[in-house]
GROMACS .gro file of C-alpha atoms in nm:
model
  277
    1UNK     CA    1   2.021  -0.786   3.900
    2UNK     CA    2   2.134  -0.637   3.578
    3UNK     CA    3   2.301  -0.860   3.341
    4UNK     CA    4   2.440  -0.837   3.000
    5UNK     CA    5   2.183  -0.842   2.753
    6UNK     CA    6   2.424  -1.125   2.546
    7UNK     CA    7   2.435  -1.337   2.845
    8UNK     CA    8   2.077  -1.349   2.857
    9UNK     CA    9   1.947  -1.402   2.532
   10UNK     CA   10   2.256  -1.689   2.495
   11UNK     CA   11   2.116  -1.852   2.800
   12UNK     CA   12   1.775  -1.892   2.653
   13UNK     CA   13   1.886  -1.981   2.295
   14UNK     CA   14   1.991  -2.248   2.496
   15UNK     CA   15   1.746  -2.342   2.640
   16UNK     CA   16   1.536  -2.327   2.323
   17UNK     CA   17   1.309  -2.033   2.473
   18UNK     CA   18   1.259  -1.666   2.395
   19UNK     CA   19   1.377  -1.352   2.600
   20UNK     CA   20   1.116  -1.075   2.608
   21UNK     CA   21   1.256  -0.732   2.546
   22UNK     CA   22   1.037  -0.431   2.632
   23UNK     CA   23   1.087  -0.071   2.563
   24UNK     CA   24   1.123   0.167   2.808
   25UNK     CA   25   1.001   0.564   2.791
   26UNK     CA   26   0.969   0.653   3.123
   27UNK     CA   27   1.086   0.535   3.446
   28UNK     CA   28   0.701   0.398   3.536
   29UNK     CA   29   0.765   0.136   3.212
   30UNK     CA   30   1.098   0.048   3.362
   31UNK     CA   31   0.952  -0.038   3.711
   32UNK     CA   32   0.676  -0.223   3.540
   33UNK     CA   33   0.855  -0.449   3.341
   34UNK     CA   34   1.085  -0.545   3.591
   35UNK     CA   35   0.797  -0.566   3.834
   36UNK     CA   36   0.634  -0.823   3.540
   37UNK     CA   37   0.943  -1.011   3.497
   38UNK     CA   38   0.977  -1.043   3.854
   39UNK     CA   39   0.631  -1.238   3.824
   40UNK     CA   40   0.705  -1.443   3.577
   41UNK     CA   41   1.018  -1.520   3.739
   42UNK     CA   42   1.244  -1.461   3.392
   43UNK     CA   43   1.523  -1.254   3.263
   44UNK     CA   44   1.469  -0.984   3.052
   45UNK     CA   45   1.551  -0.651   2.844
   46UNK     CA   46   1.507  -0.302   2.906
   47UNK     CA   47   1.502  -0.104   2.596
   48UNK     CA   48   1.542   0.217   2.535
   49UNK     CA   49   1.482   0.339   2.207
   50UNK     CA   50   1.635   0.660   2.009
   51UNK     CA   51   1.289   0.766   1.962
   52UNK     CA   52   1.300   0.776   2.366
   53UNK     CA   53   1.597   0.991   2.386
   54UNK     CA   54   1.466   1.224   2.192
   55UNK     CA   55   1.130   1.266   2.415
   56UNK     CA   56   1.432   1.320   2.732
   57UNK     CA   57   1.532   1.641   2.495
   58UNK     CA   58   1.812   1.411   2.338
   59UNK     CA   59   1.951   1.368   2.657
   60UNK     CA   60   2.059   0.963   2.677
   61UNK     CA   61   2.223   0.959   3.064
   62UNK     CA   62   1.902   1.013   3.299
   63UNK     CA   63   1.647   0.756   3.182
   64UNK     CA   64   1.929   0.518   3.128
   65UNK     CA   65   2.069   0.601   3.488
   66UNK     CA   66   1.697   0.527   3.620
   67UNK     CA   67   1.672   0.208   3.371
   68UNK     CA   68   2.021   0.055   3.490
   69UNK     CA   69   1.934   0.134   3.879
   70UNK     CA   70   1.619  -0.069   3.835
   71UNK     CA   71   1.767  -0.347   3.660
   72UNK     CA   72   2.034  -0.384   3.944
   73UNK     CA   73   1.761  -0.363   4.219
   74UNK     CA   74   1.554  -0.657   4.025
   75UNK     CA   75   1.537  -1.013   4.160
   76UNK     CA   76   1.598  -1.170   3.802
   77UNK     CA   77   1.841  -1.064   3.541
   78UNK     CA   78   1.780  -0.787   3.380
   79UNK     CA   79   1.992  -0.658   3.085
   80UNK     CA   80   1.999  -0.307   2.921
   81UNK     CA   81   1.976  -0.263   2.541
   82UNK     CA   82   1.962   0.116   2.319
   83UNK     CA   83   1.750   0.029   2.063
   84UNK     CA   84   1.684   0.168   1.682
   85UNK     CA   85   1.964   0.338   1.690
   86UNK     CA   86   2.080   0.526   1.361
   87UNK     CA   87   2.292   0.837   1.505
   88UNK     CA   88   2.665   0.727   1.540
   89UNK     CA   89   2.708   1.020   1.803
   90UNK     CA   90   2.434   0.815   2.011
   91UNK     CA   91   2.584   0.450   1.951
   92UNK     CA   92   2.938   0.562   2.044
   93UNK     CA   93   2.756   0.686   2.409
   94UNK     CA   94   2.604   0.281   2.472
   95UNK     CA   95   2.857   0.160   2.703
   96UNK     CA   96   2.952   0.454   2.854
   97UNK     CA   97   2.573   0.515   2.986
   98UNK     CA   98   2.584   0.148   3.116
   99UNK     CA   99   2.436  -0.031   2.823
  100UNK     CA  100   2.542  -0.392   2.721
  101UNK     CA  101   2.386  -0.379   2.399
  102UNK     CA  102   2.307  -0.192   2.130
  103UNK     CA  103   2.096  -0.180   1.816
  104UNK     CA  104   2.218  -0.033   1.549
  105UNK     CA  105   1.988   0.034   1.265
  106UNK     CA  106   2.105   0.088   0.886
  107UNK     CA  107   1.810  -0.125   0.768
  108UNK     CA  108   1.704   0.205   0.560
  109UNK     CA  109   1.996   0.223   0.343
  110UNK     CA  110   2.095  -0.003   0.079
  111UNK     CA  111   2.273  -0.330   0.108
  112UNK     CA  112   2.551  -0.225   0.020
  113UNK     CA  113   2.606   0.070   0.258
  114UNK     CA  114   2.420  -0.087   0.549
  115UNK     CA  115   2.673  -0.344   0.563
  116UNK     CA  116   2.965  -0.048   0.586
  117UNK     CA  117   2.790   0.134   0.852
  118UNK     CA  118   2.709  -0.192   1.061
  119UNK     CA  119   3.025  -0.356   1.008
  120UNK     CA  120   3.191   0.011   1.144
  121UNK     CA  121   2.967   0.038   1.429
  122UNK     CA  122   3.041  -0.343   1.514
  123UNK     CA  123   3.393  -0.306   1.554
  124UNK     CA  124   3.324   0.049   1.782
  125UNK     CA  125   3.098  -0.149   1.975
  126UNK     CA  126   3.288  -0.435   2.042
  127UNK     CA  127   3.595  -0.237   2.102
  128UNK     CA  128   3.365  -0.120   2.423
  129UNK     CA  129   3.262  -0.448   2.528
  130UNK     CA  130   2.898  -0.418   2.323
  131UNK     CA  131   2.716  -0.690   2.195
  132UNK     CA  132   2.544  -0.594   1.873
  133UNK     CA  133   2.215  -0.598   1.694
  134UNK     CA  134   2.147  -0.507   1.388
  135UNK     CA  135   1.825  -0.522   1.130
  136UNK     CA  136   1.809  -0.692   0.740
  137UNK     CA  137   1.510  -0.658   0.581
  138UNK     CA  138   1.407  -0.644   0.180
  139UNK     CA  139   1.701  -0.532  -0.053
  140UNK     CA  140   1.724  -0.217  -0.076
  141UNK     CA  141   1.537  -0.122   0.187
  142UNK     CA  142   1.339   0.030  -0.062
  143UNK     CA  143   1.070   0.097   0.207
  144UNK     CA  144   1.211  -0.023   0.535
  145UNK     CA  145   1.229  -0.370   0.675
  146UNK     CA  146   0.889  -0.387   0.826
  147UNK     CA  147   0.700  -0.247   0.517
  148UNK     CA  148   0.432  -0.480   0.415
  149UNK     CA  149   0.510  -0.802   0.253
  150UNK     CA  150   0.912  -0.714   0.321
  151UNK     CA  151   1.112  -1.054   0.432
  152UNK     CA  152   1.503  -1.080   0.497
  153UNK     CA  153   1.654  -1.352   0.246
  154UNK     CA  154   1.830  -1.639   0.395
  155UNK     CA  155   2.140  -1.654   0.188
  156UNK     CA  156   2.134  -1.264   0.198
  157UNK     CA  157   2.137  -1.263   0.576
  158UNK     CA  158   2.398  -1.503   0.613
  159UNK     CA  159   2.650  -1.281   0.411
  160UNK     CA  160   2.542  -1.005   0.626
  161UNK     CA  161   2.592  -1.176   0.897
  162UNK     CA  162   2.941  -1.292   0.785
  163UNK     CA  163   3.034  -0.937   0.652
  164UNK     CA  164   2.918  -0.760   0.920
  165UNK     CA  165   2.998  -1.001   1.263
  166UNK     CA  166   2.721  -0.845   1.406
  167UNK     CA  167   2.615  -1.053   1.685
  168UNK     CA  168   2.238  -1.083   1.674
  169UNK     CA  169   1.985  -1.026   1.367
  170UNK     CA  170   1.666  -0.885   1.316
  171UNK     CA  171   1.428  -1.013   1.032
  172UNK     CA  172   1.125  -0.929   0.833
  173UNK     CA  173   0.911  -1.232   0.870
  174UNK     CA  174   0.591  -1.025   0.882
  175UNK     CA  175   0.532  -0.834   1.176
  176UNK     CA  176   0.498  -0.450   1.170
  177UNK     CA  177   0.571  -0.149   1.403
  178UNK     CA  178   0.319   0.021   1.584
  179UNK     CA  179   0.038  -0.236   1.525
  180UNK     CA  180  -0.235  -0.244   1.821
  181UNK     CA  181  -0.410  -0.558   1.714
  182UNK     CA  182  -0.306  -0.839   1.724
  183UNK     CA  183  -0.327  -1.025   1.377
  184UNK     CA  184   0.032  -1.029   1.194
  185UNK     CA  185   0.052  -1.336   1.068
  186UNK     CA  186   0.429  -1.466   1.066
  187UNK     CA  187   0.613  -1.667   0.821
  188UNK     CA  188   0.757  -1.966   1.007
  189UNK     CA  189   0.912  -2.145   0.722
  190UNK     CA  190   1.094  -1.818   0.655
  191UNK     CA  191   1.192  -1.806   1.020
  192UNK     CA  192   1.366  -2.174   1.023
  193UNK     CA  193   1.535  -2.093   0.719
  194UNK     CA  194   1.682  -1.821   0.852
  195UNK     CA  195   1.770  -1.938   1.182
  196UNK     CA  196   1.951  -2.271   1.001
  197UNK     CA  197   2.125  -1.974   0.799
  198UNK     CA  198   2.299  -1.788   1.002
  199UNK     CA  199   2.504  -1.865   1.361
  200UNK     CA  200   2.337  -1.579   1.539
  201UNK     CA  201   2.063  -1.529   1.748
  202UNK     CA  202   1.714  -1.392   1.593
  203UNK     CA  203   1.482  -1.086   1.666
  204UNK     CA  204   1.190  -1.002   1.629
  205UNK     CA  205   1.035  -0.638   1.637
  206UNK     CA  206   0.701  -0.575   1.615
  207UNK     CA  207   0.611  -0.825   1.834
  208UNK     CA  208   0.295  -0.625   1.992
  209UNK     CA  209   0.085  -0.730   1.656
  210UNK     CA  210   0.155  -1.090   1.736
  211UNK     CA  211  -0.085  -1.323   1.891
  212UNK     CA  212   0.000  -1.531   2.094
  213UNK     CA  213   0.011  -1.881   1.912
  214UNK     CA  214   0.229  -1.711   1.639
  215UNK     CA  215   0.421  -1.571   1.916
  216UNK     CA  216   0.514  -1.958   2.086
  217UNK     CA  217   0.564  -2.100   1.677
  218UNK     CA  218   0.795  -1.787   1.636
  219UNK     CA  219   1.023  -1.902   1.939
  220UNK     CA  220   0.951  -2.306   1.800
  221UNK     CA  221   1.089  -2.163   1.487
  222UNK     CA  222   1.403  -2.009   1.630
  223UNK     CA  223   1.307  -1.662   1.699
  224UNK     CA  224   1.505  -1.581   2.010
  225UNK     CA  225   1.469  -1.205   2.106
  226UNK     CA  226   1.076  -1.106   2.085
  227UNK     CA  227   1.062  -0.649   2.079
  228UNK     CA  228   0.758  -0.555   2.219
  229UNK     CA  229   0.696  -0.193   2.275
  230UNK     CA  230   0.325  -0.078   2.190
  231UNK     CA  231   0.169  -0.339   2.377
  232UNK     CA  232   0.266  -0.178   2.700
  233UNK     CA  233   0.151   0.164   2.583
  234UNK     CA  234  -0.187   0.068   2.516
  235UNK     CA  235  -0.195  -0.098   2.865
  236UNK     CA  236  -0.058   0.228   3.001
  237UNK     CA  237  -0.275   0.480   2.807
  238UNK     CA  238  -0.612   0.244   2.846
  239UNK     CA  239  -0.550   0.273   3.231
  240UNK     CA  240  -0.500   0.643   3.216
  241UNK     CA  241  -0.812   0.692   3.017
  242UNK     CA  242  -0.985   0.513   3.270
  243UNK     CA  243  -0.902   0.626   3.568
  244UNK     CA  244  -0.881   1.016   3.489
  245UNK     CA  245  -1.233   0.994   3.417
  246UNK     CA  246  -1.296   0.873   3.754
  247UNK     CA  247  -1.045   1.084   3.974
  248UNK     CA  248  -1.061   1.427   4.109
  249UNK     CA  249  -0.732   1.471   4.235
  250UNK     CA  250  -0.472   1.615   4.080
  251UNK     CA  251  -0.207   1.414   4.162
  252UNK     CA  252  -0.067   1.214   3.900
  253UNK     CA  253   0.017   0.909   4.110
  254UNK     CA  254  -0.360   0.815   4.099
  255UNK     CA  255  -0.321   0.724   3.779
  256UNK     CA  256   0.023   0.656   3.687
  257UNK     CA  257   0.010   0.348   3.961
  258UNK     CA  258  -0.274   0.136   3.773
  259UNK     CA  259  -0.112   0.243   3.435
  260UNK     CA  260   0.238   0.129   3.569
  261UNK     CA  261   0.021  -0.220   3.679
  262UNK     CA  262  -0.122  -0.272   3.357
  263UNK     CA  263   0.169  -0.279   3.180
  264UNK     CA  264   0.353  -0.483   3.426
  265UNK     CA  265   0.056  -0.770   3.366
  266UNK     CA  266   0.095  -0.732   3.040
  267UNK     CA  267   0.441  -0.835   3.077
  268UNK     CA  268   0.376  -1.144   3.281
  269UNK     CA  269   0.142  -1.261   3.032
  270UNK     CA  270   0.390  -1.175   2.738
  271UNK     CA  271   0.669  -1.345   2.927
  272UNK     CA  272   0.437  -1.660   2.992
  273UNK     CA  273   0.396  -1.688   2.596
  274UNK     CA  274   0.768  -1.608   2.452
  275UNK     CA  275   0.990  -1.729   2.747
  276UNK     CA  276   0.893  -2.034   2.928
  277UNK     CA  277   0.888  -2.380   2.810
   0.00000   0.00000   0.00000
């Protein structure tokens, strides 16, 4: 059933557990994270990155179309989130495309102008029934928020929050992007000072380079909305390796059905970790 993505990660704030949040390329990832969730019997997030609209030739309304009809078919509640977003022309096109939540990412600029251009695409957003996500890491941004050793001040994030009213935060605590092991180490001291700084709910990206102790500490911590994106393409790609070395048919179901399995086990198991008690 597709639910707002607000309404979900509220719920589990809570209820003092995490909401996974998966990104979606194609439809397979979609089908397999809901399948996952289904498993696990929790909510959870569809995201769809603007990296991912680009790979649809820029085109935003047929893999969210596919995304949103999969979330309504699902058995637990499933919300819809655009994800990295840094084009305004793409933000403003959220709701519209059935989103109920957007991220929009300034975290490259400076402090100064992020705030602006956050604070501007809050209001739009909200004016369309959006809830909001932005990203704060090191000031500056000198080298993005998830460069090495960059960490979102407390008393810095809590103006941001204030000046902004954006209505969920993403922090540099220590994870990284892209990683495909699984040995970020997290700072959790950071985390509780910056969830007893601000009044909104926490993210964190770059969740695949987690394991899976820091993973439960994070959520301890007050880490509420846990990204995880590559994890599911190594399932996917491992299980497409593997099995076109094996078949002789051409047809790309043979494969595509144990990738789309992988990755929706490697939900389950991320769910297990991030979102029960």
């Amino acid at each position: 059933m597709f639910s707002p993505t607000g309404e979900i990660v509220a719920d589990a704030q809570r209820r003092g557990v995490g909401v996974g949040a998966f990104n979606v390329i194609t439809i397979e990832h979609a089908e397999a994270i809901v399948t996952g969730a289904e498993a696990a019997g929790c909510p959870v997030v569809l995201q769809i990155s603007e990296n991912a609209v680009r790979f649809h030739h820029g085109r935003l309304g047929p893999i969210a179309a596919a995304a949103r009809s999969v979330a309504e078919l699902s058995s637990v509640p499933v919300g819809l989130h655009l994800d990295h977003v840094e084009s305004d022309e793409l933000f403003d096109q959220a709701a519209a495309n059935g989103f109920g939540s957007a991220m929009y990412d300034a975290s490259k600029m400076s402090y100064v102008d992020n705030v602006r251009a956050t604070a501007d695409a809050v209001r739009r957003g909200h004016a369309q029934g959006l809830w909001v996500e932005s990203e704060l890491g090191e000031v500056g941004g000198k080298d993005g928020a998830h460069a090495p050793g960059a960490r979102t001040d407390p008393d810095e994030a809590s103006a941001y929050v204030a000046e902004t009213k954006v209505d969920a935060l993403a922090v540099a605590v220590g994870s990284s992007h892209a990683m495909t092991t699984r040995d970020a180490r997290l700072d959790h001291e950071l985390v509780r000072a910056l969830a007893a700084a601000v009044d909104v709910p926490l993210v964190l990206h770059g969740s695949s380079g987690v394991g899976d102790d820091e993973l439960r500490k994070a959520v301890a911590s007050g880490l509420v909305k846990i990204n995880i994106g590559t994890a599911l393409n190594v399932a996917f790609t491992n299980a497409i390796r593997r099995e076109i070395q094996v078949q002789t048919s051409v047809d790309p179901r043979k494969y595509l059905r144990p990738a789309r399995a992988e990755m929706a086990t490697t939900v389950t198991q991320a769910l297990r970790v991030v979102a029960l008690p």
